[in-house]
C-alpha positions in Angstrom: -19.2 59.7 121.9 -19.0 58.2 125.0 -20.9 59.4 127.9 -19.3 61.0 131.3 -18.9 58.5 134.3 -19.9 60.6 137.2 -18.6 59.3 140.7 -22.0 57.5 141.6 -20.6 55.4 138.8 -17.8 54.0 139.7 -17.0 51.2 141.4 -16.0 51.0 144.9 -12.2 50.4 143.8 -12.2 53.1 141.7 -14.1 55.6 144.1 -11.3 54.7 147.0 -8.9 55.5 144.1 -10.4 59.1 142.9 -10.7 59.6 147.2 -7.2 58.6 148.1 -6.1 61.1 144.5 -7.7 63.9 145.6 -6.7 63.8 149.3 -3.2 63.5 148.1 -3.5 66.8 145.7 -4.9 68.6 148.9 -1.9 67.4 151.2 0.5 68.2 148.6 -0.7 71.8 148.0 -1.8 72.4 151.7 2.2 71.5 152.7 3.7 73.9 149.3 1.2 76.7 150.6 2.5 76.4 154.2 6.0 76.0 153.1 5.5 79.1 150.8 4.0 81.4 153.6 6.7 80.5 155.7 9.6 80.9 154.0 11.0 84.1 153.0 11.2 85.6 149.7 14.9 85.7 149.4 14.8 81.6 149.9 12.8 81.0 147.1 13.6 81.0 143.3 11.5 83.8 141.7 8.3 85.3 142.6 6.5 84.0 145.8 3.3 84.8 143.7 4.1 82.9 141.1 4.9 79.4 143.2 1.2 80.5 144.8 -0.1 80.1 141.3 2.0 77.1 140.2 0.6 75.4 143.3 -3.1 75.2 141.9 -1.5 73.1 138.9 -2.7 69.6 140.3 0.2 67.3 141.3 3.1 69.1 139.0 3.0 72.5 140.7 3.1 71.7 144.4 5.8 68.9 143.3 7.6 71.6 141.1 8.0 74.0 144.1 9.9 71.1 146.5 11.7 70.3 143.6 12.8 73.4 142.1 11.5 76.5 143.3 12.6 76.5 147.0 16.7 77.5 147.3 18.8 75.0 149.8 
């Protein structure tokens, strides 16, 4: 089995990548969060708790909440 590459590991291309990743997952869920608080219950599409949830599932659940769980 192959072993792990840890971060140190990577290249400098491929650390800007994982960077630029993972400050896109935290803008993504920072905006669905703020969104969430803001909104009220009776604009969104099922349980506020449960889009808080969803929005801890990497890029899908912050995505899935613009996409489907906020009403127009």
């Amino acid at each position: 089995m192959a072993a792990k590459k840890r971060f140190k590991d990577l290249g400098t291309g491929g650390k800007i990548g994982v960077t630029l990743l993972g400050a896109a997952q935290v803008a993504l869920q920072g905006a669905a969060l703020k969104d969430l608080k803001g909104r009220p219950a009776a604009q969104v599409k099922g349980p506020k708790l449960m889009w808080f949830a969803v929005s801890f599932m990497n890029f899908g659940g912050p995505i899935a909440y613009f996409l489907i769980g906020r009403k127009k």
